[in-house]
Amino acid sequence: MSETDEMLSAEATSPVCINLQMMRSSHYILKAYDEAYRPFGIRATQMPVLGAVARRQPVTIRQIADELESERSVMSRKLQVMEKNGWIREDPEASGKEKMFVLTRKGKELIQKILPVRMDVQQRLMSALTRDELDLLLTLCNKLKAIS
Amino acid sequence: MSETDEMLSAEATSPVCINLQMMRSSHYILKAYDEAYRPFGIRATQMPVLGAVARRQPVTIRQIADELESERSVMSRKLQVMEKNGWIREDPEASGKEKMFVLTRKGKELIQKILPVRMDVQQRLMSALTRDELDLLLTLCNKLKAIS
DNA sequence: TTGATTTCTGTGCATATACACATATAATAC
DNA sequence: GTATTATATGTGTATATGCACAGAAATCAA
């Protein structure tokens, strides 16, 4: 086997990759949430944002992005979509530099309707793990975050 | 506290969410790979695809999508980008219905150059966990995938 | 106060992700 | 052999993600 072929071997190009495995698991979980949320017209990736706005309103784009550890411009566009959907709106109280968002009545109602659904999926998730396993998983996730 | 306010409380809208935590960890890890790969012009999400093409060439879009557990049309577009970048090309041997891809010389060279970089990041990752922790994490990830 | 710096946001661009729909080819049933 | 079904791919649309760049507003230093 040539050196080149060795580099292309399964061993070299596809060792068990912890990140791929984590991404795949997350992917399937996200899909489960998405399917459960579909009748409500909200996506799984929007739900944490809606919750964060609900808890912290009035809140700036930057604050939401920081809290959810997401990129700022991404959050900016997500909030635009959510505003278009009528779940949140701009708060006119905001000062010149920043933009503040608050929950609308429609957004509040959506949360109320969807929380039980969210609970159901979480229940399914949690039933896959014991309490100890859950704690351990969170610990390991935190350890991994440290490499950044 | 009204019933509505209770529903918007931190407890209800943001219990520790295992999926969010996993996604965040993956996010940071992916970012570490992306930064390491940047000088080579390939993204972290493309690397597993390149490796899969290398191992299984000639290979169809469907086969790659299945192996990497990703959506087919997504993989179709990813492969287009990678073809545009000159790392892979269509194999004219393909039958009418399917499209086959093979690695180009440029793709092979890229893999050879980038594998050590990939190893470095993986090393950093692995050093955050013990061998037991790693095994456990993989086990837990697999348990979670079962909810889909 | 003025000039430099920081902070908050928007925008352009490329890629990624998911789903629904459309098309073409292959396989199968009869 | 033709009709049906299954398989492989492409495309449209919406959203998501990340980065670089740009402009406006606030802050700070002198």
mmCIF file of N, CA, C and O in Angstrom, chain A residues 51-121:
data_model
loop_
_atom_site.group_PDB
_atom_site.id
_atom_site.type_symbol
_atom_site.label_atom_id
_atom_site.label_comp_id
_atom_site.label_asym_id
_atom_site.label_seq_id
_atom_site.Cartn_x
_atom_site.Cartn_y
_atom_site.Cartn_z
ATOM 1 N N GLY A 51 -38.199 31.988 23.621
ATOM 2 C CA GLY A 51 -38.153 31.879 25.084
ATOM 3 C C GLY A 51 -37.270 32.949 25.703
ATOM 4 O O GLY A 51 -37.618 33.546 26.722
ATOM 5 N N ALA A 52 -36.141 33.203 25.056
ATOM 6 C CA ALA A 52 -35.211 34.199 25.593
ATOM 7 C C ALA A 52 -35.809 35.598 25.536
ATOM 8 O O ALA A 52 -35.668 36.391 26.473
ATOM 9 N N VAL A 53 -36.502 35.901 24.442
ATOM 10 C CA VAL A 53 -37.166 37.200 24.352
ATOM 11 C C VAL A 53 -38.232 37.307 25.443
ATOM 12 O O VAL A 53 -38.355 38.339 26.111
ATOM 13 N N ALA A 54 -38.973 36.224 25.622
ATOM 14 C CA ALA A 54 -40.038 36.227 26.637
ATOM 15 C C ALA A 54 -39.472 36.509 28.021
ATOM 16 O O ALA A 54 -40.026 37.289 28.785
ATOM 17 N N ARG A 55 -38.364 35.904 28.340
ATOM 18 C CA ARG A 55 -37.774 36.061 29.675
ATOM 19 C C ARG A 55 -37.145 37.417 29.890
ATOM 20 O O ARG A 55 -37.200 37.959 30.983
ATOM 21 N N ARG A 56 -36.512 37.976 28.839
ATOM 22 C CA ARG A 56 -35.673 39.148 29.023
ATOM 23 C C ARG A 56 -36.223 40.420 28.414
ATOM 24 O O ARG A 56 -35.544 41.442 28.410
ATOM 25 N N GLN A 57 -37.391 40.376 27.838
ATOM 26 C CA GLN A 57 -37.906 41.546 27.154
ATOM 27 C C GLN A 57 -38.015 42.760 28.076
ATOM 28 O O GLN A 57 -38.344 42.581 29.246
ATOM 29 N N PRO A 58 -37.768 43.976 27.548
ATOM 30 C CA PRO A 58 -37.257 44.256 26.206
ATOM 31 C C PRO A 58 -35.776 43.933 26.140
ATOM 32 O O PRO A 58 -35.046 44.172 27.093
ATOM 33 N N VAL A 59 -35.366 43.405 25.002
ATOM 34 C CA VAL A 59 -34.011 42.868 24.910
ATOM 35 C C VAL A 59 -33.388 43.206 23.553
ATOM 36 O O VAL A 59 -34.090 43.297 22.548
ATOM 37 N N THR A 60 -32.082 43.438 23.546
ATOM 38 C CA THR A 60 -31.410 43.771 22.281
ATOM 39 C C THR A 60 -30.972 42.504 21.553
ATOM 40 O O THR A 60 -30.894 41.420 22.140
ATOM 41 N N ILE A 61 -30.664 42.685 20.303
ATOM 42 C CA ILE A 61 -30.174 41.576 19.479
ATOM 43 C C ILE A 61 -28.912 40.984 20.106
ATOM 44 O O ILE A 61 -28.770 39.777 20.254
ATOM 45 N N ARG A 62 -28.025 41.873 20.471
ATOM 46 C CA ARG A 62 -26.755 41.465 21.066
ATOM 47 C C ARG A 62 -26.971 40.618 22.329
ATOM 48 O O ARG A 62 -26.298 39.599 22.535
ATOM 49 N N GLN A 63 -27.889 41.045 23.173
ATOM 50 C CA GLN A 63 -28.146 40.314 24.421
ATOM 51 C C GLN A 63 -28.636 38.894 24.142
ATOM 52 O O GLN A 63 -28.197 37.936 24.778
ATOM 53 N N ILE A 64 -29.552 38.789 23.193
ATOM 54 C CA ILE A 64 -30.074 37.461 22.831
ATOM 55 C C ILE A 64 -28.963 36.589 22.255
ATOM 56 O O ILE A 64 -28.811 35.417 22.618
ATOM 57 N N ALA A 65 -28.177 37.198 21.359
ATOM 58 C CA ALA A 65 -27.083 36.446 20.733
ATOM 59 C C ALA A 65 -26.117 35.944 21.798
ATOM 60 O O ALA A 65 -25.698 34.791 21.771
ATOM 61 N N ASP A 66 -25.772 36.817 22.744
ATOM 62 C CA ASP A 66 -24.843 36.416 23.799
ATOM 63 C C ASP A 66 -25.431 35.299 24.648
ATOM 64 O O ASP A 66 -24.781 34.297 24.921
ATOM 65 N N GLU A 67 -26.667 35.475 25.052
ATOM 66 C CA GLU A 67 -27.291 34.473 25.913
ATOM 67 C C GLU A 67 -27.345 33.115 25.240
ATOM 68 O O GLU A 67 -27.074 32.087 25.869
ATOM 69 N N LEU A 68 -27.650 33.098 23.961
ATOM 70 C CA LEU A 68 -27.777 31.819 23.260
ATOM 71 C C LEU A 68 -26.483 31.417 22.563
ATOM 72 O O LEU A 68 -26.444 30.430 21.824
ATOM 73 N N GLU A 69 -25.434 32.188 22.803
ATOM 74 C CA GLU A 69 -24.122 31.881 22.230
ATOM 75 C C GLU A 69 -24.201 31.675 20.721
ATOM 76 O O GLU A 69 -23.639 30.718 20.179
ATOM 77 N N SER A 70 -24.900 32.598 20.080
ATOM 78 C CA SER A 70 -24.976 32.495 18.619
ATOM 79 C C SER A 70 -24.400 33.758 17.990
ATOM 80 O O SER A 70 -24.184 34.755 18.656
ATOM 81 N N GLU A 71 -24.149 33.695 16.702
ATOM 82 C CA GLU A 71 -23.533 34.820 16.015
ATOM 83 C C GLU A 71 -24.537 35.970 15.931
ATOM 84 O O GLU A 71 -25.717 35.766 15.675
ATOM 85 N N ARG A 72 -24.046 37.191 16.064
ATOM 86 C CA ARG A 72 -24.938 38.331 16.162
ATOM 87 C C ARG A 72 -25.780 38.563 14.908
ATOM 88 O O ARG A 72 -26.988 38.754 14.983
ATOM 89 N N SER A 73 -25.137 38.536 13.745
ATOM 90 C CA SER A 73 -25.881 38.839 12.516
ATOM 91 C C SER A 73 -26.882 37.727 12.201
ATOM 92 O O SER A 73 -27.932 37.983 11.604
ATOM 93 N N VAL A 74 -26.557 36.523 12.611
ATOM 94 C CA VAL A 74 -27.500 35.423 12.458
ATOM 95 C C VAL A 74 -28.737 35.698 13.297
ATOM 96 O O VAL A 74 -29.875 35.566 12.843
ATOM 97 N N MET A 75 -28.484 36.112 14.540
ATOM 98 C CA MET A 75 -29.601 36.399 15.434
ATOM 99 C C MET A 75 -30.426 37.559 14.916
ATOM 100 O O MET A 75 -31.659 37.551 15.005
ATOM 101 N N SER A 76 -29.753 38.540 14.344
ATOM 102 C CA SER A 76 -30.453 39.684 13.770
ATOM 103 C C SER A 76 -31.482 39.230 12.742
ATOM 104 O O SER A 76 -32.639 39.655 12.746
ATOM 105 N N ARG A 77 -31.038 38.327 11.876
ATOM 106 C CA ARG A 77 -31.948 37.860 10.825
ATOM 107 C C ARG A 77 -33.022 36.929 11.361
ATOM 108 O O ARG A 77 -34.150 36.917 10.886
ATOM 109 N N LYS A 78 -32.696 36.151 12.359
ATOM 110 C CA LYS A 78 -33.714 35.273 12.956
ATOM 111 C C LYS A 78 -34.818 36.113 13.582
ATOM 112 O O LYS A 78 -36.002 35.799 13.450
ATOM 113 N N LEU A 79 -34.400 37.177 14.263
ATOM 114 C CA LEU A 79 -35.395 38.025 14.915
ATOM 115 C C LEU A 79 -36.274 38.713 13.879
ATOM 116 O O LEU A 79 -37.475 38.909 14.101
ATOM 117 N N GLN A 80 -35.687 39.061 12.741
ATOM 118 C CA GLN A 80 -36.490 39.652 11.661
ATOM 119 C C GLN A 80 -37.574 38.683 11.204
ATOM 120 O O GLN A 80 -38.722 39.075 10.994
ATOM 121 N N VAL A 81 -37.187 37.418 11.045
ATOM 122 C CA VAL A 81 -38.163 36.417 10.628
ATOM 123 C C VAL A 81 -39.262 36.283 11.674
ATOM 124 O O VAL A 81 -40.455 36.239 11.356
ATOM 125 N N MET A 82 -38.844 36.265 12.934
ATOM 126 C CA MET A 82 -39.820 36.095 14.007
ATOM 127 C C MET A 82 -40.732 37.306 14.134
ATOM 128 O O MET A 82 -41.895 37.189 14.522
ATOM 129 N N GLU A 83 -40.194 38.475 13.792
ATOM 130 C CA GLU A 83 -41.030 39.676 13.797
ATOM 131 C C GLU A 83 -42.040 39.597 12.654
ATOM 132 O O GLU A 83 -43.217 39.901 12.827
ATOM 133 N N LYS A 84 -41.564 39.150 11.499
ATOM 134 C CA LYS A 84 -42.440 38.995 10.331
ATOM 135 C C LYS A 84 -43.566 38.018 10.665
ATOM 136 O O LYS A 84 -44.705 38.192 10.230
ATOM 137 N N ASN A 85 -43.239 37.000 11.453
ATOM 138 C CA ASN A 85 -44.242 36.016 11.841
ATOM 139 C C ASN A 85 -45.178 36.531 12.939
ATOM 140 O O ASN A 85 -46.126 35.846 13.315
ATOM 141 N N GLY A 86 -44.868 37.711 13.455
ATOM 142 C CA GLY A 86 -45.770 38.342 14.417
ATOM 143 C C GLY A 86 -45.602 37.888 15.853
ATOM 144 O O GLY A 86 -46.434 38.177 16.699
ATOM 145 N N TRP A 87 -44.506 37.185 16.159
ATOM 146 C CA TRP A 87 -44.317 36.683 17.518
ATOM 147 C C TRP A 87 -43.644 37.715 18.414
ATOM 148 O O TRP A 87 -43.776 37.667 19.623
ATOM 149 N N ILE A 88 -42.856 38.570 17.800
ATOM 150 C CA ILE A 88 -42.186 39.640 18.546
ATOM 151 C C ILE A 88 -42.327 40.934 17.757
ATOM 152 O O ILE A 88 -42.690 40.915 16.582
ATOM 153 N N ARG A 89 -42.057 42.053 18.441
ATOM 154 C CA ARG A 89 -42.048 43.328 17.711
ATOM 155 C C ARG A 89 -41.010 44.238 18.329
ATOM 156 O O ARG A 89 -40.597 44.049 19.474
ATOM 157 N N GLU A 90 -40.636 45.248 17.572
ATOM 158 C CA GLU A 90 -39.673 46.222 18.070
ATOM 159 C C GLU A 90 -40.311 47.066 19.168
ATOM 160 O O GLU A 90 -41.468 47.478 19.045
ATOM 161 N N ASP A 91 -39.528 47.332 20.168
ATOM 162 C CA ASP A 91 -39.972 48.195 21.253
ATOM 163 C C ASP A 91 -39.510 49.613 20.933
ATOM 164 O O ASP A 91 -38.313 49.874 20.815
ATOM 165 N N PRO A 92 -40.481 50.558 20.776
ATOM 166 C CA PRO A 92 -40.106 51.929 20.417
ATOM 167 C C PRO A 92 -39.283 52.625 21.493
ATOM 168 O O PRO A 92 -38.711 53.686 21.255
ATOM 169 N N GLU A 93 -39.208 52.025 22.667
ATOM 170 C CA GLU A 93 -38.456 52.631 23.765
ATOM 171 C C GLU A 93 -36.942 52.590 23.538
ATOM 172 O O GLU A 93 -36.185 53.231 24.268
ATOM 173 N N ALA A 94 -36.503 51.821 22.558
ATOM 174 C CA ALA A 94 -35.066 51.621 22.375
ATOM 175 C C ALA A 94 -34.347 52.938 22.068
ATOM 176 O O ALA A 94 -34.904 53.820 21.415
ATOM 177 N N SER A 95 -33.123 53.040 22.542
ATOM 178 C CA SER A 95 -32.308 54.221 22.250
ATOM 179 C C SER A 95 -31.729 54.088 20.847
ATOM 180 O O SER A 95 -31.818 53.029 20.224
ATOM 181 N N GLY A 96 -31.135 55.153 20.352
ATOM 182 C CA GLY A 96 -30.699 55.226 18.960
ATOM 183 C C GLY A 96 -29.859 54.075 18.465
ATOM 184 O O GLY A 96 -30.109 53.542 17.388
ATOM 185 N N LYS A 97 -28.855 53.694 19.247
ATOM 186 C CA LYS A 97 -27.918 52.708 18.742
ATOM 187 C C LYS A 97 -28.507 51.304 18.676
ATOM 188 O O LYS A 97 -28.247 50.554 17.744
ATOM 189 N N GLU A 98 -29.284 50.958 19.667
ATOM 190 C CA GLU A 98 -29.752 49.585 19.741
ATOM 191 C C GLU A 98 -31.223 49.427 19.382
ATOM 192 O O GLU A 98 -31.984 50.377 19.359
ATOM 193 N N LYS A 99 -31.571 48.179 19.107
ATOM 194 C CA LYS A 99 -32.938 47.836 18.758
ATOM 195 C C LYS A 99 -33.427 46.887 19.841
ATOM 196 O O LYS A 99 -32.744 45.930 20.198
ATOM 197 N N MET A 100 -34.600 47.176 20.381
ATOM 198 C CA MET A 100 -35.127 46.312 21.443
ATOM 199 C C MET A 100 -36.348 45.551 20.923
ATOM 200 O O MET A 100 -37.167 46.106 20.201
ATOM 201 N N PHE A 101 -36.450 44.305 21.340
ATOM 202 C CA PHE A 101 -37.608 43.506 20.949
ATOM 203 C C PHE A 101 -38.423 43.102 22.174
ATOM 204 O O PHE A 101 -37.870 42.858 23.253
ATOM 205 N N VAL A 102 -39.718 43.029 21.968
ATOM 206 C CA VAL A 102 -40.614 42.521 23.008
ATOM 207 C C VAL A 102 -41.517 41.457 22.400
ATOM 208 O O VAL A 102 -41.689 41.396 21.178
ATOM 209 N N LEU A 103 -42.089 40.636 23.259
ATOM 210 C CA LEU A 103 -43.013 39.597 22.830
ATOM 211 C C LEU A 103 -44.357 40.238 22.468
ATOM 212 O O LEU A 103 -44.795 41.168 23.130
ATOM 213 N N THR A 104 -45.012 39.732 21.424
ATOM 214 C CA THR A 104 -46.366 40.183 21.114
ATOM 215 C C THR A 104 -47.363 39.245 21.802
ATOM 216 O O THR A 104 -46.986 38.190 22.311
ATOM 217 N N ARG A 105 -48.622 39.634 21.765
ATOM 218 C CA ARG A 105 -49.658 38.753 22.307
ATOM 219 C C ARG A 105 -49.628 37.412 21.571
ATOM 220 O O ARG A 105 -49.712 36.343 22.189
ATOM 221 N N LYS A 106 -49.467 37.508 20.278
ATOM 222 C CA LYS A 106 -49.417 36.289 19.462
ATOM 223 C C LYS A 106 -48.243 35.397 19.880
ATOM 224 O O LYS A 106 -48.360 34.168 19.925
ATOM 225 N N GLY A 107 -47.114 36.032 20.186
ATOM 226 C CA GLY A 107 -45.942 35.279 20.613
ATOM 227 C C GLY A 107 -46.190 34.596 21.947
ATOM 228 O O GLY A 107 -45.791 33.444 22.178
ATOM 229 N N LYS A 108 -46.850 35.322 22.833
ATOM 230 C CA LYS A 108 -47.152 34.772 24.155
ATOM 231 C C LYS A 108 -48.081 33.569 24.023
ATOM 232 O O LYS A 108 -47.879 32.535 24.658
ATOM 233 N N GLU A 109 -49.081 33.725 23.167
ATOM 234 C CA GLU A 109 -50.029 32.630 22.964
ATOM 235 C C GLU A 109 -49.339 31.411 22.360
ATOM 236 O O GLU A 109 -49.627 30.265 22.732
ATOM 237 N N LEU A 110 -48.424 31.681 21.438
ATOM 238 C CA LEU A 110 -47.689 30.574 20.827
ATOM 239 C C LEU A 110 -46.915 29.796 21.893
ATOM 240 O O LEU A 110 -46.940 28.564 21.926
ATOM 241 N N ILE A 111 -46.246 30.535 22.754
ATOM 242 C CA ILE A 111 -45.484 29.865 23.817
ATOM 243 C C ILE A 111 -46.400 29.001 24.675
ATOM 244 O O ILE A 111 -46.084 27.849 24.988
ATOM 245 N N GLN A 112 -47.532 29.564 25.030
ATOM 246 C CA GLN A 112 -48.453 28.817 25.882
ATOM 247 C C GLN A 112 -48.933 27.531 25.203
ATOM 248 O O GLN A 112 -49.058 26.488 25.838
ATOM 249 N N LYS A 113 -49.196 27.651 23.910
ATOM 250 C CA LYS A 113 -49.680 26.466 23.197
ATOM 251 C C LYS A 113 -48.587 25.423 23.015
ATOM 252 O O LYS A 113 -48.842 24.219 23.017
ATOM 253 N N ILE A 114 -47.354 25.900 22.843
ATOM 254 C CA ILE A 114 -46.306 24.985 22.413
ATOM 255 C C ILE A 114 -45.517 24.378 23.564
ATOM 256 O O ILE A 114 -44.865 23.326 23.403
ATOM 257 N N LEU A 115 -45.568 24.972 24.736
ATOM 258 C CA LEU A 115 -44.776 24.436 25.847
ATOM 259 C C LEU A 115 -45.089 22.979 26.168
ATOM 260 O O LEU A 115 -44.182 22.177 26.394
ATOM 261 N N PRO A 116 -46.369 22.601 26.170
ATOM 262 C CA PRO A 116 -46.667 21.180 26.438
ATOM 263 C C PRO A 116 -46.057 20.257 25.389
ATOM 264 O O PRO A 116 -45.582 19.167 25.713
ATOM 265 N N VAL A 117 -46.063 20.701 24.145
ATOM 266 C CA VAL A 117 -45.471 19.909 23.067
ATOM 267 C C VAL A 117 -43.975 19.743 23.309
ATOM 268 O O VAL A 117 -43.415 18.651 23.157
ATOM 269 N N ARG A 118 -43.364 20.842 23.695
ATOM 270 C CA ARG A 118 -41.928 20.830 23.982
ATOM 271 C C ARG A 118 -41.628 19.850 25.123
ATOM 272 O O ARG A 118 -40.671 19.079 25.064
ATOM 273 N N MET A 119 -42.472 19.913 26.125
ATOM 274 C CA MET A 119 -42.323 19.002 27.267
ATOM 275 C C MET A 119 -42.379 17.545 26.826
ATOM 276 O O MET A 119 -41.600 16.713 27.291
ATOM 277 N N ASP A 120 -43.301 17.249 25.920
ATOM 278 C CA ASP A 120 -43.455 15.880 25.450
ATOM 279 C C ASP A 120 -42.168 15.375 24.805
ATOM 280 O O ASP A 120 -41.707 14.270 25.100
ATOM 281 N N VAL A 121 -41.613 16.203 23.922
ATOM 282 C CA VAL A 121 -40.385 15.778 23.250
ATOM 283 C C VAL A 121 -39.264 15.621 24.279
ATOM 284 O O VAL A 121 -38.514 14.648 24.249
#
